[in-house]
Amino acid sequence: MTFKVYKTPGSREIKMKNFFRIKSFCLIVMFIIVCFTRATFSQIMTALINDLTEKILELNIDPNNYEQIIDSLSSNSLITRSWLIKYCGAKEIYESRNALRQLLANTPFEENPPYQYSFTERADILRSLVDLEDSTIKEELKDAIIIMSDDSSNIAMLSSFSEYIMKKFNDEFGWQYIKPYYLMGSSQLFGIDVYHLKPFLNSDVSEEVIQVLRNLALADYRSGNRITAIDFLTDINDEEIVNIITQASINDPDKMNRYLARENLKKINYELYLDLLKSALETETEYRLFIYDGLLKSRQPSIYKYVIDLYKSNKYPFDRSLIEDELENQWLLQPKEEQSVAILLDSLSTSLNQLYAFDWIGNQNFIQQLNSYIFNSKNYYQSNDTISSASQMRLFSAEIDKELRDSTDLINKFVNQDAWNFLYPQALFIQQKINSNSLVDSLISLNPSSVQAGSNGFTMIIKGTGFNNQSEAYWDGYTLNTLVISDTILQAVVPSSNIVVENDSIVISVFSPIAEMKNDLTFKVISEQQNLNLLVTLTNSQGTQIPASNVMYYESAAGGWKDAVNNGDGTFTVITTKPTVSIRMFYEYANQTVHNVPAQNNTYTFQTVNASVQLKNSSGNLIDQGTVQYYAGAWRTFGTTSNGVAYKELLPINYSFRMIYEYVLLDKQQDISTNSTVTFSTVLCTVKVTKANGQPLSGASTKYYSGAWRDIGLTNANGEAAKELLPKSINFRAASGNVSQDKQQDIGVNNLVEIQLP
């Protein structure tokens, strides 16, 4: 049997389907393999959070009210605290860290708990603080490690705490306590997790850790630990890793581990990796698709011939259809993204000599001719002439394609099917690589973008990006005679037979081999009565034209709102027979509508205003730093104040603006068509704290709540602490010793917040 990865020129849909058929299957399976563990962990965390959420709801606590959750951590109920402690860590409620630290200080380890130490409340608090990346619990974690180290049932938490201290504080303290367990390894009744060891590879105990990993890679009871150890040793290029991988790829009892071990070897010794793949064909009964896949991805002629010889000799009868599919999958020959064009061209030239040695291609004069195309392509590319460089590769492809079909000359020039299968797709991939900086990312404009029905044929100019020498234009799926002018301009001949009747939705597209098309454009064949009369433009506040996002127009209730024609230069054309229309301009997610616009021989210009949003303090001075948003379908970024002001060009309509300052947000609505300056002002909020007898209390802690409790400061001798805040209703808290009192107040009405502590 022979293999032809391309059909005859022209069957483009068939070509692209064949491109992706097996590749898609392989990618899907590989994605499942690589992501399984990560997805499982995510599912476990989601299940934990859902379970804790249900328990918290049973306590009549709102799981989304973090302030209530934090306050409830001081509950007298051990069960309540336990659920909330775990919830704070699982949900990553960083605002809870202070409360958890306080709870930790008041919760020592029990001397002789009726269960393992990792199940105690103090251990739960530490675990949540680790989840919350707390940086103040180093000594507490060390104490916990010492206490838990004598009981193997604590190994999961013991390893987690040791890893955190190493990663967070660069302290290998925990290694001496977990080392005996990792030397022992997992068993049916006891389990360690190798992933906890990664931070220790960059520590003073790295040599000990490496030795442990070497043992675990080949002998641990858990398959996940074995392959994780191999991953870690591969990442550091351990001197023993090649030997370890070789043993694991043959002897590991888990078939997935054997496969993944070989994949690790690919990173450090590619030739040995290929040898192991060949050996695996003798022993492996599963994942054989990936073995052939890995061999052919080498893009080495000798390996390619090895696979073909296996097929022709029928050495593995059950693999016959599998090999056939793989050999038809030319995507396996796609170059690696990081390989340069020069290297790819040199490799292609080297391949010619090897194929000649296989008697797949001949003769030497023909080899020299093909090499001349490669040489010229390389020179053009190095001179930044990508069009000519790709053109030489196109000549290369055309020549071997012609010789494959030429059965009359078997002496001077010939290319057999195997050589064609290897060379032709690689030549096309190199063409794609040459044009990788200018692929057909988008089509920009058509000129003309419409004609009257019954007109003569015409030449249409298509502007876009990344055209190459094989780009072809399509008219509703039918090929147009296309001339490539440059990588940004095509000329396409439209015959008169295409424009006989009115049609306002003709799809213009461009196709290039092995390139992804990002968008199409629409061409209109209009009736003879229509006129292209209304041009719509957009300028900024300085009168400079800027590109609009979109323009729509309204003729009647029956027709509704319609899209205007995008001219590709930031302007739009309204095609209508009506004397007047309504127009809607879209820009920066907002839109502005005007009515009764003359639609015949007219240009209508929308203009933005330079909206400015100011932030002033209670003294009227501009201050930083405030974050500004505006609402247009959703809250959009406006900017951050600089010298107290943020600017943005917007359509002149009514918006809601939002200022965020010191974690407090305040909204304000304003029509910037009448006043383009939006001003937010803070008030000097004063919190006055008094004792039960009414006397001022100095040194009291004052806070306000906005997503979390934020510091105002300690009260002075007059019992007062002050801060500039946006005027709205805010919760305040005063505390002294173990006594605290909260109060909610709208400081826009009264900026003096008085709190009396009992």
Short mmCIF file of C-alpha atoms in Angstrom, two decimals, residues 483-714:
data_model
loop_
_atom_site.label_atom_id
_atom_site.label_comp_id
_atom_site.label_asym_id
_atom_site.label_seq_id
_atom_site.Cartn_x
_atom_site.Cartn_y
_atom_site.Cartn_z
CA LEU A 483 -3.38 37.33 -7.50
CA VAL A 484 -1.10 37.87 -4.50
CA ILE A 485 0.21 41.44 -4.61
CA SER A 486 1.88 41.41 -1.18
CA ASP A 487 1.40 39.91 2.25
CA THR A 488 -1.32 42.52 2.89
CA ILE A 489 -3.10 42.84 -0.50
CA LEU A 490 -4.87 40.36 -2.77
CA GLN A 491 -6.62 40.97 -6.09
CA ALA A 492 -9.60 38.72 -6.81
CA VAL A 493 -11.51 38.66 -10.11
CA VAL A 494 -15.30 38.57 -9.64
CA PRO A 495 -17.17 37.50 -12.82
CA SER A 496 -20.42 39.19 -13.83
CA SER A 497 -22.27 35.89 -13.30
CA ASN A 498 -21.72 36.29 -9.55
CA ILE A 499 -23.56 39.62 -9.32
CA VAL A 500 -26.74 39.11 -11.29
CA VAL A 501 -29.21 39.28 -8.38
CA GLU A 502 -29.41 41.25 -5.13
CA ASN A 503 -27.67 39.59 -2.15
CA ASP A 504 -26.57 41.42 1.00
CA SER A 505 -24.76 38.53 2.75
CA ILE A 506 -22.05 37.19 0.42
CA VAL A 507 -19.18 35.76 2.48
CA ILE A 508 -15.66 36.67 1.33
CA SER A 509 -12.95 34.47 2.86
CA VAL A 510 -9.30 33.67 2.25
CA PHE A 511 -7.72 30.22 2.51
CA SER A 512 -4.05 29.35 2.88
CA PRO A 513 -2.78 25.77 3.36
CA ILE A 514 -2.27 24.82 7.00
CA ALA A 515 -3.23 28.33 8.13
CA GLU A 516 -6.08 29.29 10.41
CA MET A 517 -8.60 31.83 9.12
CA LYS A 518 -9.73 34.19 11.86
CA ASN A 519 -12.55 36.09 10.15
CA ASP A 520 -14.55 36.67 6.97
CA LEU A 521 -15.97 39.84 5.39
CA THR A 522 -19.38 40.47 3.85
CA PHE A 523 -19.96 41.73 0.31
CA LYS A 524 -23.30 43.16 -0.86
CA VAL A 525 -24.93 43.08 -4.28
CA ILE A 526 -27.55 45.82 -4.03
CA SER A 527 -30.55 46.79 -6.11
CA GLU A 528 -30.15 49.49 -8.76
CA GLN A 529 -32.24 51.92 -6.70
CA GLN A 530 -29.91 51.89 -3.70
CA ASN A 531 -27.25 54.54 -3.22
CA LEU A 532 -24.19 54.50 -0.97
CA ASN A 533 -24.95 57.90 0.48
CA LEU A 534 -24.23 58.11 4.21
CA LEU A 535 -20.70 57.92 5.60
CA VAL A 536 -20.41 57.68 9.40
CA THR A 537 -17.16 58.64 11.15
CA LEU A 538 -15.92 59.09 14.71
CA THR A 539 -13.45 61.67 15.99
CA ASN A 540 -12.00 62.30 19.42
CA SER A 541 -12.24 65.50 21.43
CA GLN A 542 -9.32 66.95 19.42
CA GLY A 543 -11.07 66.30 16.10
CA THR A 544 -8.78 63.41 15.10
CA GLN A 545 -10.50 60.46 13.45
CA ILE A 546 -10.51 57.29 15.56
CA PRO A 547 -11.85 53.82 14.65
CA ALA A 548 -15.38 53.05 15.74
CA SER A 549 -16.24 49.61 17.16
CA ASN A 550 -19.44 49.33 15.13
CA VAL A 551 -22.26 51.37 13.60
CA MET A 552 -25.90 50.36 13.24
CA TYR A 553 -28.77 52.13 11.54
CA TYR A 554 -32.56 52.03 11.80
CA GLU A 555 -34.92 52.49 8.85
CA SER A 556 -38.23 51.12 10.11
CA ALA A 557 -39.80 48.90 12.76
CA ALA A 558 -40.09 46.11 10.21
CA GLY A 559 -36.37 46.09 9.45
CA GLY A 560 -35.10 46.84 12.95
CA TRP A 561 -31.51 47.81 13.63
CA LYS A 562 -29.01 46.74 10.94
CA ASP A 563 -25.22 46.74 10.76
CA ALA A 564 -23.65 49.40 8.57
CA VAL A 565 -20.87 48.38 6.18
CA ASN A 566 -17.42 48.42 7.78
CA ASN A 567 -15.08 50.22 5.38
CA GLY A 568 -12.00 48.85 7.16
CA ASP A 569 -10.54 52.28 7.91
CA GLY A 570 -12.56 53.07 11.03
CA THR A 571 -15.50 54.50 9.06
CA PHE A 572 -18.83 52.91 8.18
CA THR A 573 -21.27 53.27 5.27
CA VAL A 574 -25.05 53.18 5.59
CA ILE A 575 -26.80 51.74 2.51
CA THR A 576 -30.43 52.85 2.41
CA THR A 577 -33.14 54.27 0.17
CA LYS A 578 -34.71 56.19 3.06
CA PRO A 579 -34.29 59.97 3.23
CA THR A 580 -33.42 59.83 6.95
CA VAL A 581 -32.28 57.16 9.39
CA SER A 582 -31.35 56.76 13.03
CA ILE A 583 -27.69 55.93 13.66
CA ARG A 584 -26.12 54.22 16.65
CA MET A 585 -22.38 54.55 17.26
CA PHE A 586 -20.52 51.94 19.38
CA TYR A 587 -17.26 52.82 21.11
CA GLU A 588 -15.53 51.54 24.26
CA TYR A 589 -18.54 49.29 25.07
CA ALA A 590 -20.97 52.24 25.10
CA ASN A 591 -23.26 53.52 22.36
CA GLN A 592 -24.83 56.82 21.34
CA THR A 593 -27.93 57.16 19.16
CA VAL A 594 -28.98 60.09 16.97
CA HIS A 595 -32.22 60.36 15.00
CA ASN A 596 -33.42 61.86 11.72
CA VAL A 597 -30.00 61.92 10.08
CA PRO A 598 -30.17 62.79 6.34
CA ALA A 599 -29.13 59.61 4.52
CA GLN A 600 -28.50 60.93 1.01
CA ASN A 601 -25.04 62.24 0.04
CA ASN A 602 -24.16 62.98 3.64
CA THR A 603 -21.38 62.44 6.16
CA TYR A 604 -22.25 62.29 9.84
CA THR A 605 -19.52 62.54 12.48
CA PHE A 606 -19.79 61.45 16.10
CA GLN A 607 -17.34 63.01 18.53
CA THR A 608 -16.11 61.74 21.89
CA VAL A 609 -15.37 63.93 24.88
CA ASN A 610 -12.27 63.72 27.03
CA ALA A 611 -13.93 62.69 30.28
CA SER A 612 -11.94 63.45 33.42
CA VAL A 613 -12.58 61.93 36.83
CA GLN A 614 -11.12 63.77 39.82
CA LEU A 615 -10.50 62.69 43.40
CA LYS A 616 -10.29 65.42 46.04
CA ASN A 617 -9.83 65.26 49.78
CA SER A 618 -11.91 67.08 52.38
CA SER A 619 -9.77 70.19 51.91
CA GLY A 620 -10.49 70.29 48.18
CA ASN A 621 -7.00 69.18 47.14
CA LEU A 622 -6.47 66.59 44.40
CA ILE A 623 -5.15 63.30 45.81
CA ASP A 624 -3.92 59.89 44.66
CA GLN A 625 -4.44 57.08 44.20
CA GLY A 626 -7.96 56.26 43.18
CA THR A 627 -9.10 53.55 40.79
CA VAL A 628 -11.84 54.59 38.36
CA GLN A 629 -14.39 52.47 36.50
CA TYR A 630 -17.41 53.25 34.36
CA TYR A 631 -20.47 51.16 33.58
CA ALA A 632 -21.28 50.13 30.01
CA GLY A 633 -22.96 46.74 30.05
CA ALA A 634 -20.52 45.84 32.84
CA TRP A 635 -17.99 47.75 34.92
CA ARG A 636 -15.14 48.77 32.61
CA THR A 637 -11.67 50.06 33.39
CA PHE A 638 -11.37 53.84 33.17
CA GLY A 639 -7.95 54.26 34.74
CA THR A 640 -6.05 55.27 37.86
CA THR A 641 -5.73 58.85 39.02
CA SER A 642 -2.44 60.59 38.40
CA ASN A 643 -2.06 63.89 40.22
CA GLY A 644 -5.64 63.35 41.26
CA VAL A 645 -7.16 62.97 37.77
CA ALA A 646 -7.83 60.13 35.30
CA TYR A 647 -8.81 60.74 31.65
CA LYS A 648 -10.56 58.71 28.95
CA GLU A 649 -12.21 59.47 25.61
CA LEU A 650 -15.88 58.40 25.76
CA LEU A 651 -19.08 58.99 23.84
CA PRO A 652 -21.00 61.96 25.32
CA ILE A 653 -23.83 60.17 27.17
CA ASN A 654 -24.92 59.48 30.73
CA TYR A 655 -22.67 57.01 32.62
CA SER A 656 -22.32 55.59 36.09
CA PHE A 657 -18.80 56.17 37.40
CA ARG A 658 -17.15 54.35 40.29
CA MET A 659 -14.28 55.56 42.45
CA ILE A 660 -12.36 53.08 44.61
CA TYR A 661 -10.19 54.65 47.30
CA GLU A 662 -8.75 52.97 50.38
CA TYR A 663 -10.81 49.85 49.50
CA VAL A 664 -14.08 51.82 49.66
CA LEU A 665 -16.07 52.31 46.48
CA LEU A 666 -18.56 55.03 45.64
CA ASP A 667 -20.75 55.30 42.54
CA LYS A 668 -21.92 58.47 40.83
CA GLN A 669 -24.01 59.06 37.71
CA GLN A 670 -23.28 61.95 35.37
CA ASP A 671 -24.07 63.06 31.82
CA ILE A 672 -20.67 63.95 30.40
CA SER A 673 -22.24 65.65 27.40
CA THR A 674 -23.08 68.58 29.69
CA ASN A 675 -20.19 68.30 32.13
CA SER A 676 -17.20 66.13 31.25
CA THR A 677 -15.53 66.51 34.66
CA VAL A 678 -16.68 64.02 37.29
CA THR A 679 -15.57 64.86 40.83
CA PHE A 680 -15.41 62.57 43.85
CA SER A 681 -14.53 64.01 47.26
CA THR A 682 -13.53 62.27 50.45
CA VAL A 683 -14.50 63.38 53.95
CA LEU A 684 -12.20 63.43 56.96
CA CYS A 685 -13.78 60.69 59.02
CA THR A 686 -13.03 60.92 62.73
CA VAL A 687 -13.63 57.98 65.06
CA LYS A 688 -13.92 59.12 68.68
CA VAL A 689 -13.64 56.43 71.34
CA THR A 690 -14.72 57.00 74.94
CA LYS A 691 -14.76 54.94 78.10
CA ALA A 692 -17.96 53.92 79.88
CA ASN A 693 -17.69 57.11 81.93
CA GLY A 694 -17.57 59.23 78.79
CA GLN A 695 -13.88 60.11 79.06
CA PRO A 696 -11.67 59.87 75.92
CA LEU A 697 -9.82 56.57 75.51
CA SER A 698 -6.34 56.82 74.02
CA GLY A 699 -4.50 53.92 72.38
CA ALA A 700 -7.68 52.22 71.21
CA SER A 701 -7.51 50.39 67.88
CA THR A 702 -9.92 51.70 65.22
CA LYS A 703 -10.88 49.99 61.98
CA TYR A 704 -13.43 50.14 59.18
CA TYR A 705 -14.85 47.28 57.13
CA SER A 706 -14.58 47.16 53.35
CA GLY A 707 -14.14 43.60 52.15
CA ALA A 708 -12.04 43.08 55.29
CA TRP A 709 -11.27 45.08 58.41
CA ARG A 710 -8.94 47.94 57.50
CA ASP A 711 -6.84 49.97 59.94
CA ILE A 712 -7.61 53.61 60.72
CA GLY A 713 -5.13 53.84 63.58
CA LEU A 714 -4.77 54.22 67.32
#
